[in-house]
């Protein structure tokens, strides 16, 4: 099990960047967590900005040292943190899911994003920074993110952010053991929590819109979608999007 050590900051540029700086050139142990009330340069995927009002949300980065995990299995880390977050959120209310590959959704609204940055070393993954932005007590969003939602929007009351962080770290500690002990179980738990799995939906890829259903997520993270002609289509991140119906 990982021994987490949380450093709480009032403000920083980005918890991912702060942690990356802190570990460069030294061997800081696995389990360091940087948490902050505000980021001046919060980063999302694909160099998007991550919006978060001061003191309202959970913003943190977790340091892992998955030195024995083969690089080609790095998606397991993404699966483990997604499962842990959704399982904790589902103790607050039903209805949280993972939107492939690792966005966290409530119904068709995004409540959390995960930004994983790996530093590869000669032997494998020397360090892995898991950045989590989870909307907790913010109720209005101003960026152009299409569909944000927070726990407070859903529950109608505020939630203690540090307690939630503790719950997520405890859950992650358990789920993460599966990366090394029971990959099949981890992949099943991830797939069970996957938004729209097995449902016919309208998807869009480079060739246009089509009706399909998610049938599997491969070990390296590729998504498999069965289309209406019984053809299995295989996608990497950002090669497919779902047509929302909200
Ligand atoms: C996404 O675009 O879905 C990923 C968002 C990740 C945001 C979090 S907030 C804490 C950590 N620090 C960052 O700068 N980004 C991640």
Short mmCIF file of C-alpha atoms and ligand atoms in Angstrom, two decimals:
data_model
loop_
_atom_site.label_atom_id
_atom_site.label_comp_id
_atom_site.label_asym_id
_atom_site.label_seq_id
_atom_site.Cartn_x
_atom_site.Cartn_y
_atom_site.Cartn_z
CA UNK A 1 0.00 0.00 0.00
CA UNK A 2 1.14 3.53 -0.68
CA UNK A 3 1.86 5.85 2.22
CA UNK A 4 0.35 9.16 1.09
CA UNK A 5 1.91 12.39 2.27
CA UNK A 6 -0.25 15.42 1.45
CA UNK A 7 1.13 18.94 1.06
CA UNK A 8 -1.62 21.56 1.03
CA UNK A 9 -0.85 24.78 -0.83
CA UNK A 10 -2.91 27.95 -0.88
CA UNK A 11 -2.00 28.61 -4.49
CA UNK A 12 0.33 27.37 -7.21
CA UNK A 13 0.62 27.45 -10.99
CA UNK A 14 -0.49 23.86 -11.54
CA UNK A 15 -0.20 20.98 -9.09
CA UNK A 16 1.13 18.77 -11.91
CA UNK A 17 3.83 21.32 -12.77
CA UNK A 18 4.63 21.94 -9.08
CA UNK A 19 5.06 18.22 -8.41
CA UNK A 20 7.09 17.76 -11.58
CA UNK A 21 9.47 20.53 -10.45
CA UNK A 22 9.70 19.15 -6.96
CA UNK A 23 10.76 15.70 -8.08
CA UNK A 24 13.13 16.65 -10.87
CA UNK A 25 16.63 15.55 -10.07
CA UNK A 26 15.79 13.71 -6.88
CA UNK A 27 14.13 10.52 -5.76
CA UNK A 28 11.09 11.80 -3.85
CA UNK A 29 9.15 8.79 -2.67
CA UNK A 30 5.94 7.57 -4.20
CA UNK A 31 2.84 8.87 -2.40
CA UNK A 32 3.59 12.59 -2.31
CA UNK A 33 0.35 14.47 -3.00
CA UNK A 34 0.21 18.16 -3.84
CA UNK A 35 -3.18 19.70 -3.20
CA UNK A 36 -4.07 23.34 -3.69
CA UNK A 37 -6.95 25.77 -3.29
CA UNK A 38 -6.17 27.62 -6.51
CA UNK A 39 -4.15 27.22 -9.69
CA UNK A 40 -3.00 30.16 -11.78
CA UNK A 41 -2.20 27.86 -14.74
CA UNK A 42 -4.38 24.80 -14.25
CA UNK A 43 -3.90 22.52 -17.22
CA UNK A 44 -6.38 20.25 -18.89
CA UNK A 45 -5.90 17.69 -21.62
CA UNK A 46 -4.67 18.91 -25.01
CA UNK A 47 -3.34 22.12 -23.43
CA UNK A 48 -6.81 23.27 -22.40
CA UNK A 49 -7.13 25.48 -19.33
CA UNK A 50 -8.72 23.83 -16.28
CA UNK A 51 -11.26 26.20 -14.72
CA UNK A 52 -11.55 26.18 -10.94
CA UNK A 53 -12.81 28.95 -8.67
CA UNK A 54 -10.57 29.64 -5.65
CA UNK A 55 -11.17 27.30 -2.67
CA UNK A 56 -14.14 25.58 -4.27
CA UNK A 57 -12.77 22.40 -5.80
CA UNK A 58 -10.43 19.48 -5.39
CA UNK A 59 -7.18 20.07 -7.27
CA UNK A 60 -4.35 17.67 -6.64
CA UNK A 61 -1.51 15.66 -8.11
CA UNK A 62 -0.33 12.28 -6.86
CA UNK A 63 3.18 10.93 -7.36
CA UNK A 64 3.58 7.25 -8.25
CA UNK A 65 6.75 5.33 -8.99
CA UNK A 66 5.42 2.39 -11.01
CA UNK A 67 8.93 1.22 -11.84
CA UNK A 68 8.01 -2.41 -12.43
CA UNK A 69 4.99 -1.66 -14.62
CA UNK A 70 5.75 -2.13 -18.33
CA UNK A 71 5.24 1.12 -20.25
CA UNK A 72 2.70 -0.55 -22.52
CA UNK A 73 0.51 -1.21 -19.47
CA UNK A 74 0.41 2.42 -18.34
CA UNK A 75 -3.31 2.69 -19.10
CA UNK A 76 -3.94 0.53 -16.01
CA UNK A 77 -3.02 3.53 -13.84
CA UNK A 78 -5.59 5.62 -15.61
CA UNK A 79 -8.17 2.88 -15.11
CA UNK A 80 -7.34 2.53 -11.40
CA UNK A 81 -7.70 6.23 -10.57
CA UNK A 82 -10.90 6.54 -12.63
CA UNK A 83 -12.46 3.55 -10.86
CA UNK A 84 -11.43 4.89 -7.43
CA UNK A 85 -12.91 8.35 -8.07
CA UNK A 86 -16.19 7.01 -9.45
CA UNK A 87 -16.61 4.48 -6.66
CA UNK A 88 -16.14 7.23 -4.06
CA UNK A 89 -18.50 9.63 -5.87
CA UNK A 90 -21.13 6.89 -6.06
CA UNK A 91 -21.18 6.87 -2.23
CA UNK A 92 -22.48 10.47 -2.43
CA UNK A 93 -25.09 9.81 -5.14
CA UNK A 94 -25.81 7.23 -7.81
CA UNK A 95 -25.05 7.98 -11.42
CA UNK A 96 -21.31 8.63 -11.75
CA UNK A 97 -19.53 6.98 -14.66
CA UNK A 98 -16.21 6.97 -16.49
CA UNK A 99 -16.29 8.49 -19.95
CA UNK A 100 -13.58 6.77 -21.93
CA UNK A 101 -10.72 7.09 -21.45
CA UNK A 102 -10.67 8.86 -18.09
CA UNK A 103 -13.18 11.67 -17.73
CA UNK A 104 -15.57 11.41 -14.82
CA UNK A 105 -19.19 12.08 -15.62
CA UNK A 106 -22.52 12.44 -13.84
CA UNK A 107 -25.16 11.56 -16.38
CA UNK A 108 -23.91 13.48 -19.42
CA UNK A 109 -22.04 16.18 -17.51
CA UNK A 110 -18.35 16.28 -16.68
CA UNK A 111 -17.51 16.51 -12.98
CA UNK A 112 -13.81 15.65 -13.04
CA UNK A 113 -10.84 15.46 -15.36
CA UNK A 114 -7.61 13.55 -14.99
CA UNK A 115 -4.26 14.53 -16.48
CA UNK A 116 -1.60 11.84 -16.21
CA UNK A 117 1.98 12.74 -17.05
CA UNK A 118 4.58 9.97 -17.11
CA UNK A 119 8.32 10.39 -17.01
CA UNK A 120 9.79 7.41 -18.79
CA UNK A 121 13.19 6.14 -17.69
CA UNK A 122 15.38 3.55 -19.35
CA UNK A 123 13.71 0.67 -17.53
CA UNK A 124 10.08 1.83 -17.62
CA UNK A 125 7.91 4.46 -15.96
CA UNK A 126 10.26 6.29 -13.61
CA UNK A 127 7.52 8.50 -12.24
CA UNK A 128 3.88 9.12 -12.91
CA UNK A 129 1.98 12.24 -11.92
CA UNK A 130 -1.78 11.84 -11.68
CA UNK A 131 -3.49 15.23 -11.76
CA UNK A 132 -7.09 15.37 -10.65
CA UNK A 133 -9.49 18.28 -10.99
CA UNK A 134 -12.84 17.50 -9.37
CA UNK A 135 -15.63 20.09 -9.24
CA UNK A 136 -16.93 20.06 -5.68
CA UNK A 137 -18.51 23.31 -4.44
CA UNK A 138 -18.37 25.56 -7.52
CA UNK A 139 -21.85 26.11 -8.91
CA UNK A 140 -21.25 28.35 -11.93
CA UNK A 141 -18.74 27.74 -14.68
CA UNK A 142 -17.51 30.36 -17.11
CA UNK A 143 -15.01 28.67 -19.42
CA UNK A 144 -16.11 27.19 -22.72
CA UNK A 145 -16.09 23.64 -21.29
CA UNK A 146 -19.36 22.37 -22.75
CA UNK A 147 -20.95 20.51 -19.87
CA UNK A 148 -19.43 21.06 -16.41
CA UNK A 149 -21.17 20.06 -13.20
CA UNK A 150 -20.15 19.92 -9.52
CA UNK A 151 -21.05 17.77 -6.55
CA UNK A 152 -22.86 20.76 -5.04
CA UNK A 153 -24.89 21.17 -8.25
CA UNK A 154 -25.94 17.55 -7.87
CA UNK A 155 -26.39 17.20 -4.11
CA UNK A 156 -27.64 20.71 -3.29
CA UNK A 157 -25.12 21.13 -0.46
CA UNK A 158 -21.39 21.70 0.03
CA UNK A 159 -18.94 18.86 0.53
CA UNK A 160 -15.70 18.85 2.56
CA UNK A 161 -12.92 18.84 -0.04
CA UNK A 162 -10.13 17.42 2.15
CA UNK A 163 -12.37 14.60 3.36
CA UNK A 164 -13.18 13.80 -0.24
CA UNK A 165 -9.47 13.77 -1.11
CA UNK A 166 -8.80 11.34 1.77
CA UNK A 167 -11.61 9.09 0.56
CA UNK A 168 -10.25 9.08 -2.98
CA UNK A 169 -6.70 8.30 -1.84
CA UNK A 170 -7.93 5.43 0.36
CA UNK A 171 -10.02 4.02 -2.48
CA UNK A 172 -7.13 4.42 -4.92
CA UNK A 173 -4.79 2.60 -2.54
CA UNK A 174 -7.04 -0.46 -2.75
CA UNK A 175 -7.82 -0.30 -6.46
CA UNK A 176 -4.17 0.35 -7.39
CA UNK A 177 -3.12 -3.00 -5.88
CA UNK A 178 -5.10 -4.64 -8.71
CA UNK A 179 -2.62 -3.19 -11.23
CA UNK A 180 -0.08 -5.67 -9.85
CA UNK A 181 -2.34 -8.45 -8.59
CA UNK A 182 -5.50 -8.75 -10.70
CA UNK A 183 -5.58 -6.83 -13.97
CA UNK A 184 -8.65 -8.76 -15.14
CA UNK A 185 -10.64 -7.57 -12.12
CA UNK A 186 -9.49 -3.98 -12.62
CA UNK A 187 -10.48 -4.02 -16.29
CA UNK A 188 -13.89 -5.48 -15.41
CA UNK A 189 -14.54 -2.86 -12.74
CA UNK A 190 -13.53 -0.13 -15.19
CA UNK A 191 -15.73 -1.51 -17.95
CA UNK A 192 -18.74 -1.86 -15.61
CA UNK A 193 -18.43 1.84 -14.76
CA UNK A 194 -17.96 2.97 -18.35
CA UNK A 195 -20.51 5.48 -19.65
CA UNK A 196 -22.77 4.00 -22.36
CA UNK A 197 -21.07 0.60 -22.42
CA UNK A 198 -23.16 -1.86 -24.39
CA UNK A 199 -25.69 0.88 -25.36
CA UNK A 200 -26.43 1.89 -28.92
CA UNK A 201 -25.46 5.54 -29.35
CA UNK A 202 -24.52 7.89 -32.15
CA UNK A 203 -20.75 8.26 -32.44
CA UNK A 204 -18.62 10.35 -34.74
CA UNK A 205 -15.21 9.51 -36.19
CA UNK A 206 -13.12 10.70 -39.13
CA UNK A 207 -15.56 9.06 -41.54
CA UNK A 208 -18.68 10.70 -40.08
CA UNK A 209 -21.51 9.75 -37.74
CA UNK A 210 -22.55 6.16 -37.11
CA UNK A 211 -24.55 4.09 -34.65
CA UNK A 212 -22.45 1.83 -32.50
CA UNK A 213 -21.94 0.38 -29.08
CA UNK A 214 -18.85 0.15 -26.92
CA UNK A 215 -17.90 -3.49 -26.51
CA UNK A 216 -14.45 -3.38 -24.91
CA UNK A 217 -11.45 -1.33 -23.89
CA UNK A 218 -8.15 -3.00 -24.75
CA UNK A 219 -5.28 -3.31 -22.32
CA UNK A 220 -3.45 -0.41 -23.95
CA UNK A 221 -6.57 1.78 -23.77
CA UNK A 222 -7.94 1.48 -27.30
CA UNK A 223 -11.73 1.62 -27.45
CA UNK A 224 -13.62 -1.03 -29.42
CA UNK A 225 -16.99 -0.03 -30.86
CA UNK A 226 -19.29 -2.40 -32.75
CA UNK A 227 -21.12 -0.59 -35.56
CA UNK A 228 -24.49 -1.51 -37.08
CA UNK A 229 -22.84 -3.54 -39.85
CA UNK A 230 -21.19 -5.70 -37.17
CA UNK A 231 -17.81 -4.22 -37.89
CA UNK A 232 -15.53 -3.61 -34.90
CA UNK A 233 -13.94 -0.17 -35.00
CA UNK A 234 -10.83 0.53 -32.88
CA UNK A 235 -9.92 3.98 -31.59
CA UNK A 236 -7.13 5.79 -29.83
CA UNK A 237 -7.84 8.84 -27.64
CA UNK A 238 -9.62 11.65 -29.52
CA UNK A 239 -10.28 9.56 -32.64
CA UNK A 240 -13.95 9.16 -31.72
CA UNK A 241 -16.51 11.34 -30.01
CA UNK A 242 -20.02 10.74 -28.87
CA UNK A 243 -22.84 12.93 -30.14
CA UNK A 244 -24.30 14.32 -26.93
CA UNK A 245 -28.03 14.42 -26.44
CA UNK A 246 -28.32 17.00 -23.72
C1 LIG B 1 -9.01 17.32 -18.38
O1 LIG B 1 -8.84 18.18 -19.24
O2 LIG B 1 -10.02 16.62 -18.35
C2 LIG B 1 -7.94 17.08 -17.33
C3 LIG B 1 -8.02 18.12 -16.27
C4 LIG B 1 -7.01 17.93 -15.15
C5 LIG B 1 -7.01 19.07 -14.21
C6 LIG B 1 -6.15 18.82 -13.00
S1 LIG B 1 -6.35 20.04 -11.76
C7 LIG B 1 -5.01 19.40 -10.87
C8 LIG B 1 -3.96 19.01 -11.89
N1 LIG B 1 -3.11 20.15 -12.18
C9 LIG B 1 -3.30 20.60 -13.42
O3 LIG B 1 -2.74 21.61 -13.91
N2 LIG B 1 -4.18 19.82 -14.06
C10 LIG B 1 -4.65 18.75 -13.23
#
